[in-house]
PDB file of C-alpha atoms and ligand atoms in Angstrom:
ATOM      1  CA  VAL A   1     132.241 122.191  71.984  1.00 81.00           C
ATOM      2  CA  SER A   2     128.578 122.811  72.700  1.00 94.00           C
ATOM      3  CA  THR A   3     125.969 125.509  72.161  1.00 97.00           C
ATOM      4  CA  PHE A   4     124.648 127.740  74.962  1.00 97.00           C
ATOM      5  CA  GLY A   5     121.442 125.676  74.958  1.00 96.00           C
ATOM      6  CA  GLU A   6     123.262 122.348  75.167  1.00 97.00           C
ATOM      7  CA  ALA A   7     125.597 123.605  77.883  1.00 97.00           C
ATOM      8  CA  LEU A   8     122.628 124.741  79.934  1.00 97.00           C
ATOM      9  CA  LEU A   9     120.819 121.410  79.636  1.00 97.00           C
ATOM     10  CA  ALA A  10     123.929 119.454  80.565  1.00 97.00           C
ATOM     11  CA  ALA A  11     124.599 121.748  83.535  1.00 98.00           C
ATOM     12  CA  ARG A  12     121.062 121.408  84.821  1.00 97.00           C
ATOM     13  CA  ALA A  13     121.388 117.620  84.707  1.00 97.00           C
ATOM     14  CA  ARG A  14     124.793 117.756  86.421  1.00 97.00           C
ATOM     15  CA  LEU A  15     123.574 119.998  89.257  1.00 97.00           C
ATOM     16  CA  GLY A  16     120.334 118.026  89.621  1.00 97.00           C
ATOM     17  CA  ALA A  17     122.260 114.750  89.898  1.00 97.00           C
ATOM     18  CA  ALA A  18     124.393 116.333  92.637  1.00 96.00           C
ATOM     19  CA  GLY A  19     121.248 117.131  94.633  1.00 94.00           C
ATOM     20  CA  VAL A  20     121.291 120.907  94.065  1.00 95.00           C
ATOM     21  CA  ALA A  21     117.807 122.397  94.523  1.00 92.00           C
ATOM     22  CA  ASN A  22     116.771 124.851  91.770  1.00 94.00           C
ATOM     23  CA  ALA A  23     119.325 123.294  89.416  1.00 97.00           C
ATOM     24  CA  GLY A  24     117.863 124.965  86.309  1.00 96.00           C
ATOM     25  CA  LEU A  25     117.836 128.461  87.825  1.00 96.00           C
ATOM     26  CA  ASP A  26     121.347 128.154  89.258  1.00 97.00           C
ATOM     27  CA  ALA A  27     122.660 126.850  85.916  1.00 98.00           C
ATOM     28  CA  ARG A  28     121.168 129.833  84.059  1.00 97.00           C
ATOM     29  CA  ILE A  29     122.579 132.388  86.509  1.00 97.00           C
ATOM     30  CA  LEU A  30     126.048 130.816  86.477  1.00 98.00           C
ATOM     31  CA  LEU A  31     126.127 130.532  82.670  1.00 98.00           C
ATOM     32  CA  GLY A  32     125.015 134.161  82.323  1.00 97.00           C
ATOM     33  CA  ALA A  33     127.812 135.250  84.665  1.00 97.00           C
ATOM     34  CA  ALA A  34     130.416 133.070  82.914  1.00 97.00           C
ATOM     35  CA  ALA A  35     129.477 134.439  79.490  1.00 96.00           C
ATOM     36  CA  GLY A  36     128.785 138.029  80.601  1.00 96.00           C
ATOM     37  CA  LEU A  37     125.185 137.841  79.354  1.00 95.00           C
ATOM     38  CA  GLU A  38     121.793 138.740  80.818  1.00 93.00           C
ATOM     39  CA  GLN A  39     119.154 135.994  80.891  1.00 91.00           C
ATOM     40  CA  ALA A  40     117.519 137.354  77.703  1.00 93.00           C
ATOM     41  CA  GLY A  41     120.903 137.141  75.964  1.00 94.00           C
ATOM     42  CA  LEU A  42     121.209 133.469  76.913  1.00 94.00           C
ATOM     43  CA  ILE A  43     117.884 132.714  75.260  1.00 93.00           C
ATOM     44  CA  ALA A  44     118.769 134.716  72.147  1.00 95.00           C
ATOM     45  CA  ARG A  45     122.067 132.850  71.802  1.00 95.00           C
ATOM     46  CA  ALA A  46     120.772 129.354  72.632  1.00 95.00           C
ATOM     47  CA  SER A  47     122.019 127.848  69.371  1.00 96.00           C
ATOM     48  CA  ASP A  48     125.341 129.769  69.216  1.00 97.00           C
ATOM     49  CA  LEU A  49     128.533 127.991  70.191  1.00 97.00           C
ATOM     50  CA  LEU A  50     129.737 128.745  73.728  1.00 96.00           C
ATOM     51  CA  PRO A  51     133.173 130.442  73.542  1.00 96.00           C
ATOM     52  CA  ALA A  52     135.971 128.373  75.115  1.00 96.00           C
ATOM     53  CA  LEU A  53     136.743 130.903  77.858  1.00 97.00           C
ATOM     54  CA  ALA A  54     133.095 131.115  78.925  1.00 97.00           C
ATOM     55  CA  GLU A  55     132.877 127.319  78.854  1.00 97.00           C
ATOM     56  CA  ALA A  56     135.902 126.992  81.141  1.00 97.00           C
ATOM     57  CA  ARG A  57     134.518 129.603  83.547  1.00 97.00           C
ATOM     58  CA  PHE A  58     131.113 127.939  83.543  1.00 98.00           C
ATOM     59  CA  ASP A  59     132.684 124.574  84.281  1.00 97.00           C
ATOM     60  CA  ALA A  60     134.596 126.037  87.240  1.00 98.00           C
ATOM     61  CA  HIS A  61     131.377 127.652  88.569  1.00 98.00           C
ATOM     62  CA  LEU A  62     129.504 124.344  88.286  1.00 98.00           C
ATOM     63  CA  SER A  63     132.227 122.429  90.123  1.00 97.00           C
ATOM     64  CA  ARG A  64     131.982 124.903  93.012  1.00 97.00           C
ATOM     65  CA  ARG A  65     128.169 124.776  93.082  1.00 97.00           C
ATOM     66  CA  ILE A  66     128.271 120.948  93.172  1.00 97.00           C
ATOM     67  CA  THR A  67     130.332 121.035  96.359  1.00 95.00           C
ATOM     68  CA  GLY A  68     127.576 123.113  98.004  1.00 94.00           C
ATOM     69  CA  GLU A  69     128.919 126.630  97.511  1.00 96.00           C
ATOM     70  CA  PRO A  70     125.933 128.977  97.000  1.00 97.00           C
ATOM     71  CA  VAL A  71     125.603 130.952  93.761  1.00 97.00           C
ATOM     72  CA  ALA A  72     126.002 134.260  95.640  1.00 97.00           C
ATOM     73  CA  ARG A  73     129.386 133.135  97.014  1.00 97.00           C
ATOM     74  CA  ILE A  74     130.596 131.951  93.613  1.00 98.00           C
ATOM     75  CA  LEU A  75     129.672 135.270  92.021  1.00 97.00           C
ATOM     76  CA  GLY A  76     130.645 137.333  95.094  1.00 97.00           C
ATOM     77  CA  GLU A  77     127.409 139.260  94.861  1.00 97.00           C
ATOM     78  CA  GLN A  78     123.789 139.110  96.038  1.00 97.00           C
ATOM     79  CA  GLU A  79     120.856 141.355  95.241  1.00 97.00           C
ATOM     80  CA  PHE A  80     119.076 142.755  98.294  1.00 98.00           C
ATOM     81  CA  TRP A  81     116.329 145.378  98.201  1.00 98.00           C
ATOM     82  CA  GLY A  82     116.956 145.589  94.436  1.00 98.00           C
ATOM     83  CA  LEU A  83     120.600 146.616  95.018  1.00 98.00           C
ATOM     84  CA  PRO A  84     123.711 144.565  94.161  1.00 98.00           C
ATOM     85  CA  PHE A  85     125.786 143.866  97.301  1.00 98.00           C
ATOM     86  CA  ARG A  86     129.367 142.624  96.964  1.00 98.00           C
ATOM     87  CA  LEU A  87     130.313 139.878  99.411  1.00 98.00           C
ATOM     88  CA  ASN A  88     133.427 138.330 100.911  1.00 97.00           C
ATOM     89  CA  GLU A  89     134.074 135.390 103.208  1.00 96.00           C
ATOM     90  CA  ALA A  90     133.292 137.504 106.299  1.00 98.00           C
ATOM     91  CA  THR A  91     129.860 138.716 105.166  1.00 98.00           C
ATOM     92  CA  LEU A  92     126.598 136.806 105.495  1.00 98.00           C
ATOM     93  CA  VAL A  93     124.769 136.501 102.174  1.00 98.00           C
ATOM     94  CA  PRO A  94     121.881 138.946 102.698  1.00 98.00           C
ATOM     95  CA  ARG A  95     118.546 137.093 102.693  1.00 97.00           C
ATOM     96  CA  ALA A  96     115.244 138.079 101.086  1.00 95.00           C
ATOM     97  CA  ASP A  97     113.585 137.525 104.523  1.00 95.00           C
ATOM     98  CA  THR A  98     115.562 140.467 105.859  1.00 97.00           C
ATOM     99  CA  GLU A  99     113.706 142.817 103.507  1.00 97.00           C
ATOM    100  CA  THR A 100     110.806 142.554 106.005  1.00 97.00           C
ATOM    101  CA  LEU A 101     113.053 144.314 108.529  1.00 98.00           C
ATOM    102  CA  VAL A 102     113.788 147.088 106.014  1.00 98.00           C
ATOM    103  CA  GLU A 103     110.048 147.483 105.334  1.00 97.00           C
ATOM    104  CA  THR A 104     109.265 147.757 109.067  1.00 97.00           C
ATOM    105  CA  VAL A 105     111.842 150.491 109.573  1.00 97.00           C
ATOM    106  CA  LEU A 106     110.786 152.390 106.436  1.00 97.00           C
ATOM    107  CA  ALA A 107     107.139 152.416 107.547  1.00 95.00           C
ATOM    108  CA  GLU A 108     108.214 154.018 110.833  1.00 93.00           C
ATOM    109  CA  ALA A 109     110.733 156.385 109.239  1.00 94.00           C
ATOM    110  CA  ARG A 110     108.051 157.775 106.943  1.00 91.00           C
ATOM    111  CA  ARG A 111     105.888 158.630 109.968  1.00 91.00           C
ATOM    112  CA  ARG A 112     108.689 160.663 111.539  1.00 90.00           C
ATOM    113  CA  ARG A 113     109.795 164.148 110.610  1.00 84.00           C
ATOM    114  CA  GLY A 114     113.321 165.408 110.105  1.00 86.00           C
ATOM    115  CA  PRO A 115     116.541 163.576 109.314  1.00 91.00           C
ATOM    116  CA  LEU A 116     116.862 160.287 111.131  1.00 96.00           C
ATOM    117  CA  ARG A 117     119.926 158.658 112.621  1.00 97.00           C
ATOM    118  CA  ILE A 118     119.995 154.889 112.280  1.00 98.00           C
ATOM    119  CA  LEU A 119     122.268 152.305 113.928  1.00 98.00           C
ATOM    120  CA  ASP A 120     122.659 148.868 112.269  1.00 98.00           C
ATOM    121  CA  VAL A 121     124.058 146.402 114.804  1.00 98.00           C
ATOM    122  CA  GLY A 122     126.006 143.547 113.162  1.00 98.00           C
ATOM    123  CA  THR A 123     125.985 145.202 109.755  1.00 98.00           C
ATOM    124  CA  GLY A 124     127.840 142.506 107.745  1.00 98.00           C
ATOM    125  CA  SER A 125     127.741 143.556 104.070  1.00 98.00           C
ATOM    126  CA  GLY A 126     125.906 146.730 105.159  1.00 98.00           C
ATOM    127  CA  ALA A 127     122.754 145.449 103.440  1.00 98.00           C
ATOM    128  CA  ILE A 128     120.162 146.753 105.913  1.00 98.00           C
ATOM    129  CA  LEU A 129     121.692 150.176 106.562  1.00 98.00           C
ATOM    130  CA  ILE A 130     122.514 150.815 102.904  1.00 98.00           C
ATOM    131  CA  ALA A 131     119.019 149.758 101.758  1.00 98.00           C
ATOM    132  CA  LEU A 132     117.514 152.166 104.320  1.00 98.00           C
ATOM    133  CA  LEU A 133     119.799 155.058 103.371  1.00 98.00           C
ATOM    134  CA  SER A 134     119.033 154.455  99.685  1.00 98.00           C
ATOM    135  CA  GLU A 135     115.337 155.052 100.476  1.00 97.00           C
ATOM    136  CA  LEU A 136     115.691 157.829 103.068  1.00 96.00           C
ATOM    137  CA  GLY A 137     117.604 160.617 101.361  1.00 95.00           C
ATOM    138  CA  GLU A 138     118.139 162.693 104.515  1.00 94.00           C
ATOM    139  CA  ALA A 139     118.945 159.887 106.932  1.00 97.00           C
ATOM    140  CA  GLU A 140     122.412 159.105 108.255  1.00 98.00           C
ATOM    141  CA  GLY A 141     123.600 155.888 109.765  1.00 98.00           C
ATOM    142  CA  VAL A 142     126.253 153.889 111.531  1.00 98.00           C
ATOM    143  CA  GLY A 143     126.930 150.199 111.030  1.00 98.00           C
ATOM    144  CA  ILE A 144     128.968 148.261 113.599  1.00 98.00           C
ATOM    145  CA  ASP A 145     130.475 144.804 113.382  1.00 98.00           C
ATOM    146  CA  VAL A 146     133.278 142.809 115.012  1.00 98.00           C
ATOM    147  CA  SER A 147     134.600 141.714 111.641  1.00 98.00           C
ATOM    148  CA  GLU A 148     137.018 144.176 110.022  1.00 98.00           C
ATOM    149  CA  ALA A 149     136.749 142.271 106.736  1.00 98.00           C
ATOM    150  CA  ALA A 150     132.949 142.567 106.748  1.00 98.00           C
ATOM    151  CA  LEU A 151     133.230 146.295 107.500  1.00 98.00           C
ATOM    152  CA  ALA A 152     135.623 146.784 104.591  1.00 98.00           C
ATOM    153  CA  MET A 153     133.004 145.240 102.312  1.00 98.00           C
ATOM    154  CA  ALA A 154     130.198 147.308 103.858  1.00 98.00           C
ATOM    155  CA  ARG A 155     132.195 150.492 103.182  1.00 98.00           C
ATOM    156  CA  ARG A 156     132.809 149.388  99.618  1.00 98.00           C
ATOM    157  CA  ASN A 157     129.102 148.645  99.133  1.00 98.00           C
ATOM    158  CA  ALA A 158     128.142 152.047 100.528  1.00 98.00           C
ATOM    159  CA  GLU A 159     130.533 153.687  98.019  1.00 98.00           C
ATOM    160  CA  ARG A 160     129.272 151.692  95.049  1.00 98.00           C
ATOM    161  CA  LEU A 161     125.639 152.280  95.968  1.00 98.00           C
ATOM    162  CA  GLY A 162     126.045 156.018  96.480  1.00 98.00           C
ATOM    163  CA  VAL A 163     125.364 156.431 100.219  1.00 98.00           C
ATOM    164  CA  ALA A 164     128.924 156.549 101.598  1.00 98.00           C
ATOM    165  CA  GLU A 165     128.651 160.225 102.607  1.00 98.00           C
ATOM    166  CA  ARG A 166     125.830 159.381 104.986  1.00 98.00           C
ATOM    167  CA  ALA A 167     127.175 156.092 106.350  1.00 98.00           C
ATOM    168  CA  ALA A 168     129.961 155.290 108.815  1.00 98.00           C
ATOM    169  CA  PHE A 169     131.131 151.798 109.691  1.00 98.00           C
ATOM    170  CA  TYR A 170     132.936 151.083 112.949  1.00 98.00           C
ATOM    171  CA  LEU A 171     134.714 148.079 114.359  1.00 98.00           C
ATOM    172  CA  ALA A 172     132.881 147.485 117.642  1.00 98.00           C
ATOM    173  CA  ASP A 173     131.428 144.703 119.749  1.00 98.00           C
ATOM    174  CA  PHE A 174     127.740 145.190 120.413  1.00 97.00           C
ATOM    175  CA  ALA A 175     128.385 144.208 124.029  1.00 96.00           C
ATOM    176  CA  ALA A 176     130.407 147.390 124.524  1.00 95.00           C
ATOM    177  CA  TYR A 177     129.574 149.923 121.785  1.00 96.00           C
ATOM    178  CA  SER A 178     128.586 153.377 122.879  1.00 91.00           C
ATOM    179  CA  GLY A 179     128.796 156.790 121.363  1.00 84.00           C
ATOM    180  CA  GLU A 180     125.773 158.821 120.383  1.00 92.00           C
ATOM    181  CA  THR A 181     122.070 158.001 120.572  1.00 96.00           C
ATOM    182  CA  PHE A 182     120.033 157.042 117.528  1.00 98.00           C
ATOM    183  CA  ASP A 183     116.398 157.437 116.484  1.00 97.00           C
ATOM    184  CA  ILE A 184     116.258 153.884 115.172  1.00 98.00           C
ATOM    185  CA  VAL A 185     118.285 150.800 116.062  1.00 98.00           C
ATOM    186  CA  VAL A 186     117.987 147.864 113.710  1.00 98.00           C
ATOM    187  CA  SER A 187     119.659 144.477 113.936  1.00 98.00           C
ATOM    188  CA  ASN A 188     119.721 141.083 112.293  1.00 98.00           C
ATOM    189  CA  PRO A 189     121.978 139.497 114.921  1.00 98.00           C
ATOM    190  CA  PRO A 190     123.376 135.948 114.982  1.00 98.00           C
ATOM    191  CA  TYR A 191     120.395 133.868 116.149  1.00 98.00           C
ATOM    192  CA  VAL A 192     121.003 130.183 115.377  1.00 98.00           C
ATOM    193  CA  ARG A 193     121.266 127.935 118.456  1.00 98.00           C
ATOM    194  CA  SER A 194     124.885 126.746 118.688  1.00 98.00           C
ATOM    195  CA  GLY A 195     123.715 123.127 118.719  1.00 97.00           C
ATOM    196  CA  ASP A 196     121.686 123.596 115.505  1.00 97.00           C
ATOM    197  CA  ILE A 197     124.577 124.867 113.356  1.00 97.00           C
ATOM    198  CA  ALA A 198     125.827 121.382 112.440  1.00 97.00           C
ATOM    199  CA  GLY A 199     122.378 120.502 111.060  1.00 97.00           C
ATOM    200  CA  LEU A 200     122.017 123.553 108.781  1.00 96.00           C
ATOM    201  CA  ALA A 201     122.045 123.189 104.979  1.00 94.00           C
ATOM    202  CA  ARG A 202     125.646 122.895 103.764  1.00 93.00           C
ATOM    203  CA  GLU A 203     125.227 126.132 101.771  1.00 94.00           C
ATOM    204  CA  VAL A 204     124.819 127.969 105.090  1.00 96.00           C
ATOM    205  CA  ARG A 205     126.872 125.815 107.488  1.00 96.00           C
ATOM    206  CA  ASP A 206     129.950 125.607 105.292  1.00 95.00           C
ATOM    207  CA  HIS A 207     129.838 129.027 103.617  1.00 95.00           C
ATOM    208  CA  ASP A 208     128.275 131.665 105.873  1.00 96.00           C
ATOM    209  CA  PRO A 209     130.609 132.950 108.636  1.00 96.00           C
ATOM    210  CA  HIS A 210     129.849 131.267 111.987  1.00 96.00           C
ATOM    211  CA  LEU A 211     130.226 134.633 113.676  1.00 96.00           C
ATOM    212  CA  ALA A 212     127.132 135.698 111.739  1.00 97.00           C
ATOM    213  CA  LEU A 213     125.136 132.613 112.748  1.00 97.00           C
ATOM    214  CA  ASP A 214     125.952 131.551 116.304  1.00 97.00           C
ATOM    215  CA  GLY A 215     123.411 132.891 118.785  1.00 97.00           C
ATOM    216  CA  GLY A 216     124.613 130.838 121.777  1.00 98.00           C
ATOM    217  CA  ASP A 217     122.912 127.928 123.552  1.00 97.00           C
ATOM    218  CA  ASP A 218     119.335 129.158 123.107  1.00 98.00           C
ATOM    219  CA  GLY A 219     119.960 131.391 120.066  1.00 98.00           C
ATOM    220  CA  LEU A 220     118.992 134.507 122.036  1.00 98.00           C
ATOM    221  CA  ALA A 221     122.344 135.649 123.464  1.00 98.00           C
ATOM    222  CA  ALA A 222     122.783 138.557 121.039  1.00 98.00           C
ATOM    223  CA  TYR A 223     119.263 139.892 121.689  1.00 98.00           C
ATOM    224  CA  ARG A 224     119.918 139.983 125.439  1.00 98.00           C
ATOM    225  CA  THR A 225     123.278 141.681 124.994  1.00 98.00           C
ATOM    226  CA  ILE A 226     121.974 144.300 122.552  1.00 98.00           C
ATOM    227  CA  LEU A 227     118.894 145.047 124.692  1.00 98.00           C
ATOM    228  CA  ALA A 228     121.147 145.688 127.681  1.00 97.00           C
ATOM    229  CA  ARG A 229     123.087 148.306 125.659  1.00 97.00           C
ATOM    230  CA  LEU A 230     120.063 150.141 124.248  1.00 96.00           C
ATOM    231  CA  PRO A 231     119.472 152.615 127.072  1.00 94.00           C
ATOM    232  CA  ASP A 232     122.741 154.249 125.945  1.00 94.00           C
ATOM    233  CA  LEU A 233     122.104 153.947 122.214  1.00 97.00           C
ATOM    234  CA  LEU A 234     118.428 154.550 121.494  1.00 97.00           C
ATOM    235  CA  ALA A 235     116.653 157.866 122.061  1.00 96.00           C
ATOM    236  CA  PRO A 236     113.523 157.861 124.249  1.00 94.00           C
ATOM    237  CA  ASP A 237     110.608 156.908 121.978  1.00 93.00           C
ATOM    238  CA  GLY A 238     113.123 155.545 119.452  1.00 96.00           C
ATOM    239  CA  LEU A 239     112.292 152.439 117.425  1.00 97.00           C
ATOM    240  CA  LEU A 240     114.032 149.107 117.877  1.00 98.00           C
ATOM    241  CA  ALA A 241     113.581 146.497 115.130  1.00 98.00           C
ATOM    242  CA  PHE A 242     115.094 143.007 115.308  1.00 98.00           C
ATOM    243  CA  GLU A 243     115.035 140.192 112.793  1.00 98.00           C
ATOM    244  CA  VAL A 244     114.277 136.894 114.554  1.00 98.00           C
ATOM    245  CA  GLY A 245     114.492 133.188 113.757  1.00 97.00           C
ATOM    246  CA  HIS A 246     111.256 131.501 112.655  1.00 96.00           C
ATOM    247  CA  ASP A 247     110.465 130.218 116.172  1.00 96.00           C
ATOM    248  CA  GLN A 248     111.829 133.130 118.229  1.00 98.00           C
ATOM    249  CA  GLY A 249     109.121 135.799 117.784  1.00 97.00           C
ATOM    250  CA  VAL A 250     107.364 135.331 121.114  1.00 97.00           C
ATOM    251  CA  GLN A 251     110.592 134.916 123.094  1.00 98.00           C
ATOM    252  CA  VAL A 252     112.212 138.031 121.653  1.00 98.00           C
ATOM    253  CA  GLN A 253     108.960 139.950 122.149  1.00 98.00           C
ATOM    254  CA  SER A 254     109.082 138.981 125.859  1.00 98.00           C
ATOM    255  CA  LEU A 255     112.737 139.988 126.134  1.00 98.00           C
ATOM    256  CA  CYS A 256     111.937 143.404 124.625  1.00 98.00           C
ATOM    257  CA  GLU A 257     108.981 143.929 126.947  1.00 97.00           C
ATOM    258  CA  ALA A 258     111.048 142.891 129.964  1.00 97.00           C
ATOM    259  CA  ALA A 259     113.629 145.497 128.900  1.00 97.00           C
ATOM    260  CA  GLY A 260     110.925 148.189 129.050  1.00 96.00           C
ATOM    261  CA  PHE A 261     109.965 148.471 125.395  1.00 97.00           C
ATOM    262  CA  ARG A 262     106.397 149.478 124.524  1.00 96.00           C
ATOM    263  CA  ASP A 263     104.036 148.337 121.775  1.00 96.00           C
ATOM    264  CA  VAL A 264     106.240 145.398 120.930  1.00 97.00           C
ATOM    265  CA  THR A 265     104.856 143.671 117.849  1.00 97.00           C
ATOM    266  CA  VAL A 266     105.842 140.617 115.810  1.00 97.00           C
ATOM    267  CA  CYS A 267     105.571 140.928 112.003  1.00 96.00           C
ATOM    268  CA  ALA A 268     105.580 138.045 109.540  1.00 95.00           C
ATOM    269  CA  ASP A 269     107.578 137.840 106.322  1.00 92.00           C
ATOM    270  CA  LEU A 270     106.092 137.022 102.896  1.00 89.00           C
ATOM    271  CA  ALA A 271     106.093 133.319 103.798  1.00 90.00           C
ATOM    272  CA  ALA A 272     103.917 134.134 106.859  1.00 93.00           C
ATOM    273  CA  THR A 273     106.806 133.270 109.208  1.00 94.00           C
ATOM    274  CA  PRO A 274     107.300 135.532 112.263  1.00 96.00           C
ATOM    275  CA  ARG A 275     110.363 137.535 111.223  1.00 97.00           C
ATOM    276  CA  VAL A 276     110.552 140.988 112.817  1.00 98.00           C
ATOM    277  CA  VAL A 277     110.050 142.110 116.404  1.00 98.00           C
ATOM    278  CA  SER A 278     109.807 145.864 116.882  1.00 98.00           C
ATOM    279  CA  GLY A 279     108.916 148.253 119.665  1.00 97.00           C
ATOM    280  CA  TYR A 280     109.542 151.657 121.166  1.00 97.00           C
ATOM    281  CA  ARG A 281     111.825 152.691 123.955  1.00 95.00           C
ATOM    282  CA  GLY A 282     110.538 154.232 127.088  1.00 82.00           C
ATOM    283  CA  MET A 283     107.442 156.302 126.537  1.00 58.00           C
ATOM    284  CA  SER A 284     104.028 154.875 127.377  1.00 44.00           C
ATOM    285  CA  GLY A 285     101.032 154.693 125.048  1.00 42.00           C
ATOM    286  CA  SER A 286     100.852 153.235 121.565  1.00 43.00           C
ATOM    287  CA  ARG A 287     102.772 154.414 118.488  1.00 45.00           C
ATOM    288  CA  ARG A 288     104.423 157.807 118.494  1.00 42.00           C
ATOM    289  CA  GLY A 289     101.345 159.935 117.792  1.00 39.00           C
ATOM    290  CA  ASN A 290      99.359 158.455 120.673  1.00 39.00           C
ATOM    291  CA  ALA A 291     102.310 158.685 122.976  1.00 35.00           C
ATOM    292  CA  LYS A 292     102.197 162.456 122.601  1.00 33.00           C
ATOM    293  CA  ILE A 293      98.521 162.455 123.571  1.00 29.00           C
ATOM    294  CA  GLU A 294      99.400 160.444 126.668  1.00 31.00           C
ATOM    295  CA  LEU A 295     101.965 163.056 127.648  1.00 31.00           C
ATOM    296  CA  GLY A 296      99.388 165.808 127.187  1.00 28.00           C
ATOM    297  CA  LYS A 297      96.998 163.967 129.484  1.00 29.00           C
ATOM    298  CA  LEU A 298      99.667 163.599 132.106  1.00 30.00           C
ATOM    299  CA  ARG A 299     100.329 167.290 132.060  1.00 29.00           C
ATOM    300  CA  ILE A 300      96.644 168.105 132.503  1.00 27.00           C
ATOM    301  CA  THR A 301      96.041 165.658 135.342  1.00 26.00           C
ATOM    302  CA  GLY A 302      99.362 166.535 137.008  1.00 25.00           C
TER     303      GLY A 302
HETATM  304  C1  SAM B 401     123.215 137.504 110.845  1.00 86.52           C
HETATM  305  S1  SAM B 401     124.586 138.527 110.386  1.00 86.52           S
HETATM  306  C2  SAM B 401     123.730 139.919 109.691  1.00 86.52           C
HETATM  307  C3  SAM B 401     124.507 140.643 108.621  1.00 86.52           C
HETATM  308  C4  SAM B 401     123.697 141.731 107.899  1.00 86.52           C
HETATM  309  N1  SAM B 401     123.195 142.728 108.842  1.00 86.52           N
HETATM  310  C5  SAM B 401     122.542 141.118 107.140  1.00 86.52           C
HETATM  311  O1  SAM B 401     121.401 141.214 107.605  1.00 86.52           O
HETATM  312  O2  SAM B 401     122.767 140.542 106.060  1.00 86.52           O
HETATM  313  C6  SAM B 401     125.159 139.081 111.977  1.00 86.52           C
HETATM  314  C7  SAM B 401     126.364 140.007 111.968  1.00 86.52           C
HETATM  315  O3  SAM B 401     126.710 140.305 113.330  1.00 86.52           O
HETATM  316  C8  SAM B 401     128.111 140.359 113.440  1.00 86.52           C
HETATM  317  N2  SAM B 401     128.462 140.109 114.848  1.00 86.52           N
HETATM  318  C9  SAM B 401     128.541 138.922 115.499  1.00 86.52           C
HETATM  319  N3  SAM B 401     128.887 139.098 116.782  1.00 86.52           N
HETATM  320  C10 SAM B 401     129.019 140.438 116.970  1.00 86.52           C
HETATM  321  C11 SAM B 401     129.349 141.257 118.094  1.00 86.52           C
HETATM  322  N4  SAM B 401     129.620 140.721 119.294  1.00 86.52           N
HETATM  323  N5  SAM B 401     129.375 142.600 117.929  1.00 86.52           N
HETATM  324  C12 SAM B 401     129.110 143.162 116.722  1.00 86.52           C
HETATM  325  N6  SAM B 401     128.768 142.439 115.618  1.00 86.52           N
HETATM  326  C13 SAM B 401     128.734 141.093 115.740  1.00 86.52           C
HETATM  327  C14 SAM B 401     128.619 139.306 112.486  1.00 86.52           C
HETATM  328  O4  SAM B 401     129.974 139.550 112.120  1.00 86.52           O
HETATM  329  C15 SAM B 401     127.619 139.451 111.325  1.00 86.52           C
HETATM  330  O5  SAM B 401     128.098 140.355 110.362  1.00 86.52           O
END
C-alpha cells in the first residue's frame, strides 16, 4: 500500500526506465484518471493512501503505457481545440498540429458572410469539423470517411459536443464522393510515405490506424485524389485547406496550383513547421475581396 505521492514517484521511475518520454506527465495523467481526480486533487492528496481499486487501475494503465500504447488510447479520449474527443481503434488521435488547420479555416470563415457549408474529408474522430462547428454557430458540415467505426465515433463526438444537428457523417471514399458543393473543403488526409511507416514511433505505428497514415509511395496520393474530386465538391471561390507533412508544403502547394487553385499559401504551425496549404478555387486575383475587384475590372474592360 502506498500514498498518492509514492505511487506517482514509483510510476515515473517505471515509465522512465521503460524509455517513455514525458514519464512524469504521463504518470500524473494516468493516476488522475485511475483515481478519478483532477491534477490539483492529486497534489492535495499526495500523502493519502491510494485506494486499492485506483491502485489496480493505475497499475493496468502503466503496464499498457510501458508497451508503447499512448495515454490517449489508454483513456480513450484526447483533447483537441479545448474539446474532449472520444476515440476508438479506428480513429487517429487528433494532434495539436492540426489546430493550425482549424485556425486557417476560422480566419477565412470570419471574412465570409452567411452560413457556411464545410466538408471534412477523412474526418476520423470528427475533430476538425466539430471544432469548426463549435466556433461557427451558423455553419453546417459533412464529414466523410471510409471507416464505419470512425464515423460512429465522430457521430458520438458531435452529439456529446452539441453540434450533431449541424453535422452529418457519411461512409464514402474520397476518390468517389459527390453530392452537393461546399464553401470550404478541409482535409487532414493520410500523408505518411508507405515506406516510412515502419520507422515511425511505436506509439503511432502500432496504435494509430494505418488507413489514417498511409499516403502511398510518395505520401501524396490522397492529395492528388482529393484535388481531382474538388471541381464537383467546392464552390467557385471556395477555400481548400489541407494539413501536410513537415516536408510536403512545397509539393502540395504545386499540386494545388497545377489543379487551378489561386493564392495557394503554406502556413507554419506553432513549431514553425510548414503545416497547412490553403488556396481558392477558380477565380483569379488574391483573396476573396480582391477577386471581386478583378471581376469588376473585367466587366468594365469587356
Ligand atoms: C490522418 S487521418 C485524419 C483524421 C482526422 N480528420 C484528424 O485530423 O484527426 C485520415 C483519415 O482519412 C480516412 N481515410 C483514409 N482513406 C480514405 C479514403 N479513401 N476515403 C475517405 N477517407 C479516408 C482515414 O480513415 C482517417 O480517418
